[in-house]
Amino acid sequence: MASSKQDGQAAASRKSEFRSQKPKPESRDESELLTVPDGWKEPAFSKEDNPRGLLEESSFATLFPKYREAYLKECWPLVQKALSEHHVNATLDLIEGSMTVCTTKKTFDPYIIIRARDLIKLLARSVSFEQAVRILQDDVACDIIKIGSLVRNKERFVKRRQRLIGPKGSTLKTLMIKRELAKDSELRSQSWERFLPQFKHKNVNKRKEPKKKTVKKEYTPFPPPQPESQIDKELATGEYFLKASQKRRQKMEAIKAKQAEALSRRQEERNKAFIPPKEKPVVKPKEASTETKIDVAAIKEKVKKAKSKKLGALTAEEVKLKMAADEKKKKKKK
């Protein structure tokens, strides 16, 4: 027993000597391990990292609203040029109103198709091409937050969104102008009201009246009358005391009566096509009355008299009046 104890003590002393001989780790500051050195950038993903390319073709498509069609048509060549640098094809379908991006055999970056998908999503959501194309960079990311479900009342949500955007995008235009003015050192201390667009505020205080107005009934302390049950109705009509066979016969008779009525209605509608339309009564032309008959002889005499006269010649009565006036003038002179 004494020898075993000595052996155990010797082994323990050897272990302690071995631990003391192990090299101690260097003490480093934790801040040095977590900080990134200045000017360091993550190396870009190149073709050398994936020389064999992708095994299968990937594609994404998204729809865009009608009002974005004109803008997308203008900037689409720039979109294709930006994506062709990463060997990604882009197609614009104006008939369906969709944009599609897909990889090619030359595509080597497996994550570029996700960035291309985000690009067309941003373009469909009224983001300008200059801002949306930045998503293709490695140090830029985006997130689309749907705010439609944040408010229960849809009208209230539309009003709040319109307040943020402003009339015809005035809030966005104002922020852009302020950003440009802040860059100028001379204009920082001046008032910017002369540069900002002025819009008229429309305060509508009129409350919308509901379409269906509910009229309150007069208050009565008595409860409303209890509706009649099926048994009460049968007791009132006497059907409750009939046998099952009699009830069945009544139901069959009622069904047959309805069928006969429907059949007669259908037959009347079919017969309407064979009924001839009412003809308009023939109106006989009225004979010309004797009073309105034209006197041909009188018209001929008038035409003869008109031919015998010279153009601009005076009538016989006018000639007599003129001669009488000339004689009066001669007498006055004498």
XYZ file of C-alpha atoms in Angstrom:
334
model
C 0.000 0.000 0.000
C 2.866 2.367 0.822
C 4.488 1.765 -2.571
C 1.270 2.584 -4.479
C 0.930 5.898 -2.656
C 4.499 6.830 -3.579
C 3.854 5.955 -7.245
C 0.737 8.226 -7.325
C 2.629 11.153 -5.813
C 5.401 10.764 -8.388
C 2.910 10.798 -11.300
C 1.215 13.940 -9.980
C 4.555 15.730 -9.708
C 5.433 14.783 -13.309
C 2.064 16.213 -14.601
C 2.648 19.500 -12.787
C 6.168 19.721 -14.303
C 4.745 19.032 -17.819
C 2.109 21.789 -17.435
C 4.748 24.271 -16.312
C 6.861 23.475 -19.406
C 3.919 24.354 -21.859
C 4.301 27.803 -23.555
C 1.857 30.429 -22.245
C -0.363 32.174 -24.866
C 0.467 35.786 -25.625
C -1.896 38.264 -23.974
C -3.639 40.392 -26.682
C -6.060 43.264 -26.352
C -9.645 42.310 -27.404
C -10.136 45.660 -29.203
C -7.294 44.749 -31.587
C -9.009 41.493 -32.532
C -12.439 43.107 -33.273
C -11.397 46.280 -35.117
C -10.891 46.357 -38.907
C -7.782 48.186 -40.098
C -8.307 51.480 -41.904
C -8.526 51.302 -45.694
C -9.237 47.554 -45.743
C -11.844 46.343 -48.239
C -13.198 42.927 -48.912
C -11.796 41.632 -52.220
C -14.328 41.610 -55.062
C -15.665 38.309 -56.371
C -13.867 37.667 -59.685
C -13.997 35.028 -62.401
C -10.929 33.352 -60.914
C -12.984 32.465 -57.817
C -15.501 30.531 -59.971
C -13.874 29.730 -63.344
C -16.381 26.995 -64.299
C -19.435 29.258 -63.958
C -22.933 28.201 -62.920
C -24.536 24.818 -63.537
C -28.124 25.972 -64.213
C -29.875 29.104 -65.416
C -31.748 31.231 -62.847
C -34.339 33.926 -63.591
C -36.641 36.347 -61.761
C -39.563 38.428 -63.046
C -41.615 41.255 -61.566
C -44.582 43.356 -62.721
C -44.614 47.158 -62.932
C -47.520 49.661 -62.984
C -48.697 51.374 -66.160
C -47.402 54.840 -65.193
C -43.798 53.492 -65.029
C -43.859 52.320 -68.651
C -42.579 55.573 -70.205
C -39.674 55.921 -67.745
C -38.607 52.270 -68.036
C -38.676 52.504 -71.835
C -36.203 55.419 -71.689
C -33.771 53.968 -69.128
C -33.917 50.304 -70.226
C -30.767 50.492 -72.446
C -28.839 51.699 -69.378
C -30.254 48.807 -67.312
C -29.157 46.284 -69.944
C -25.691 47.841 -70.129
C -25.244 47.730 -66.327
C -26.340 44.063 -66.124
C -24.350 42.955 -69.201
C -21.135 43.848 -67.316
C -22.064 41.011 -64.916
C -23.194 38.721 -67.808
C -26.920 38.944 -66.901
C -29.665 39.326 -69.534
C -32.628 41.691 -68.977
C -35.896 41.809 -70.977
C -38.753 44.333 -70.826
C -42.246 43.133 -71.839
C -44.566 46.114 -72.368
C -47.554 43.941 -73.326
C -47.601 41.971 -70.051
C -46.041 44.846 -68.067
C -43.166 42.781 -66.644
C -39.358 42.838 -66.303
C -37.245 39.663 -66.355
C -33.577 39.007 -65.496
C -31.738 35.719 -66.089
C -28.195 34.359 -65.894
C -26.111 33.217 -68.896
C -23.336 30.697 -69.497
C -20.745 33.413 -68.840
C -22.165 34.370 -65.410
C -19.664 33.503 -62.677
C -21.059 35.329 -59.603
C -23.852 33.197 -58.070
C -25.275 36.096 -56.017
C -25.514 38.632 -58.870
C -28.948 37.299 -59.911
C -30.312 38.235 -56.444
C -28.956 41.774 -56.884
C -30.474 41.943 -60.389
C -33.828 40.858 -58.924
C -33.622 43.670 -56.352
C -32.765 46.121 -59.151
C -35.938 45.430 -61.149
C -38.013 45.478 -57.929
C -36.717 48.957 -57.095
C -37.359 50.184 -60.649
C -40.950 48.875 -60.454
C -41.459 50.770 -57.163
C -40.667 54.244 -58.605
C -36.965 54.346 -57.612
C -34.805 56.197 -60.159
C -32.230 54.252 -62.176
C -29.306 56.241 -60.710
C -30.226 55.095 -57.183
C -31.419 51.573 -58.063
C -28.234 50.613 -59.959
C -26.201 51.023 -56.760
C -27.665 47.732 -55.527
C -25.221 45.916 -57.851
C -22.356 47.023 -55.596
C -21.151 44.637 -52.880
C -21.387 47.157 -50.025
C -25.002 48.235 -50.781
C -28.201 46.432 -49.766
C -31.925 47.226 -49.816
C -35.068 46.177 -48.009
C -38.661 46.761 -49.150
C -41.003 47.342 -46.205
C -44.703 46.947 -47.011
C -46.623 49.520 -44.996
C -50.075 48.706 -46.355
C -50.961 46.498 -43.394
C -49.715 48.878 -40.686
C -53.037 50.770 -40.536
C -56.418 49.036 -40.409
C -58.327 51.856 -42.073
C -57.288 52.078 -45.736
C -58.496 55.690 -46.192
C -56.385 56.820 -43.239
C -53.365 55.005 -44.691
C -53.816 56.698 -48.093
C -54.069 60.132 -46.443
C -50.903 59.570 -44.414
C -48.980 58.351 -47.444
C -50.149 61.346 -49.479
C -49.076 63.644 -46.642
C -45.568 62.152 -46.725
C -45.247 62.320 -50.516
C -46.949 65.706 -50.844
C -48.979 67.071 -53.785
C -47.241 65.945 -56.994
C -44.186 64.806 -54.992
C -43.590 68.252 -53.461
C -42.098 66.862 -50.232
C -39.475 64.871 -52.164
C -38.654 67.910 -54.391
C -38.268 70.118 -51.267
C -35.875 67.653 -49.600
C -33.740 67.433 -52.738
C -33.484 71.238 -52.985
C -32.571 71.509 -49.294
C -29.816 68.938 -49.724
C -28.303 70.895 -52.615
C -28.548 74.190 -50.716
C -26.823 72.682 -47.661
C -23.745 71.986 -49.781
C -23.249 75.720 -50.487
C -21.362 77.374 -47.634
C -22.713 80.879 -48.456
C -26.393 79.846 -48.395
C -26.244 77.879 -45.145
C -26.870 80.936 -42.975
C -29.535 82.448 -45.302
C -33.256 81.804 -45.581
C -34.200 79.159 -48.152
C -37.846 80.168 -48.632
C -37.178 81.846 -52.003
C -35.719 78.627 -53.420
C -38.387 76.235 -52.124
C -41.603 75.622 -54.164
C -44.773 77.171 -52.770
C -47.951 75.076 -52.702
C -51.430 76.067 -51.596
C -52.738 74.152 -48.612
C -56.251 72.805 -48.958
C -57.886 72.243 -45.599
C -61.133 70.406 -46.014
C -63.126 70.747 -42.784
C -66.349 69.305 -44.142
C -67.168 65.969 -42.643
C -68.309 63.292 -45.043
C -71.865 62.222 -44.433
C -72.615 58.502 -44.512
C -74.556 57.179 -47.497
C -77.002 55.225 -45.346
C -78.374 57.245 -42.471
C -79.687 55.133 -39.610
C -82.809 56.560 -37.997
C -83.032 55.827 -34.300
C -86.315 54.325 -33.180
C -88.256 55.719 -30.272
C -87.348 54.192 -26.941
C -89.925 51.838 -25.471
C -89.512 50.010 -22.141
C -91.263 46.934 -23.552
C -89.292 44.276 -25.449
C -90.125 43.584 -29.118
C -92.727 40.886 -29.831
C -91.347 37.375 -30.120
C -91.341 36.072 -33.720
C -93.713 33.212 -34.511
C -92.222 29.735 -34.639
C -92.936 27.183 -37.352
C -95.392 25.347 -35.062
C -97.318 28.589 -34.410
C -97.630 29.195 -38.155
C -98.861 25.646 -38.751
C -101.415 25.976 -35.949
C -102.723 29.228 -37.465
C -103.147 27.679 -40.922
C -104.377 24.299 -39.629
C -101.493 22.316 -41.174
C -100.415 21.101 -37.723
C -103.451 18.794 -37.471
C -102.964 17.208 -40.894
C -101.479 13.767 -41.376
C -98.029 13.231 -42.890
C -99.536 11.913 -46.144
C -101.825 14.955 -46.424
C -98.878 17.308 -45.854
C -96.905 15.517 -48.536
C -99.849 15.798 -50.958
C -100.153 19.547 -50.283
C -96.431 20.072 -50.918
C -96.603 18.157 -54.204
C -99.630 20.184 -55.321
C -97.839 23.450 -54.490
C -94.748 22.316 -56.442
C -96.895 21.302 -59.446
C -98.719 24.641 -59.370
C -95.379 26.524 -59.412
C -94.108 24.376 -62.268
C -97.276 24.969 -64.292
C -97.041 28.719 -63.718
C -93.384 28.790 -64.774
C -94.192 26.695 -67.864
C -97.000 29.037 -68.922
C -94.695 32.061 -68.444
C -92.013 30.451 -70.617
C -94.576 29.585 -73.306
C -95.807 33.204 -73.390
C -92.271 34.477 -73.879
C -91.739 32.032 -76.756
C -95.030 33.041 -78.410
C -94.042 36.720 -78.339
C -91.616 36.083 -81.202
C -94.487 34.875 -83.437
C -96.812 37.846 -82.804
C -96.685 40.181 -85.850
C -95.965 43.839 -85.136
C -98.742 46.407 -85.523
C -98.800 48.037 -88.944
C -99.062 51.788 -89.223
C -102.280 53.048 -90.844
C -101.877 54.286 -94.431
C -102.506 58.023 -94.691
C -104.097 59.118 -97.992
C -102.715 62.331 -99.536
C -105.146 65.241 -99.287
C -106.512 66.694 -102.510
C -105.503 70.263 -103.291
C -108.294 72.672 -102.317
C -109.837 75.020 -104.923
C -108.776 78.073 -102.913
C -105.054 77.241 -103.086
C -105.081 76.555 -106.857
C -102.561 78.618 -108.824
C -103.928 81.111 -111.400
C -101.645 80.428 -114.393
C -103.233 83.158 -116.612
C -102.543 85.913 -114.054
C -98.910 84.863 -113.739
C -98.461 84.965 -117.538
C -99.829 88.568 -117.732
C -97.424 89.699 -114.993
C -94.481 88.160 -116.845
C -95.483 89.952 -120.088
C -95.698 93.322 -118.319
C -92.278 92.775 -116.703
C -90.732 92.011 -120.124
C -92.245 95.110 -121.748
C -90.715 97.359 -119.051
C -87.130 98.476 -119.302
C -84.811 97.861 -116.430
C -85.243 100.769 -113.978
C -88.194 102.359 -115.915
C -90.985 104.142 -113.978
C -94.572 102.943 -113.877
C -97.462 104.938 -115.454
C -98.600 106.354 -112.079
C -95.059 107.440 -111.179
C -94.752 109.253 -114.560
C -98.020 111.205 -113.944
C -96.898 112.289 -110.469
C -93.568 113.490 -111.840
C -95.221 115.557 -114.604
C -97.549 117.223 -112.075
C -94.597 118.140 -109.851
C -92.718 119.708 -112.807
C -95.697 121.909 -113.753
C -95.969 123.245 -110.173
C -92.305 124.260 -110.222
C -92.758 126.183 -113.522
C -95.721 128.134 -112.118
C -93.763 129.171 -109.039
C -90.911 130.510 -111.173
C -93.292 132.733 -113.147
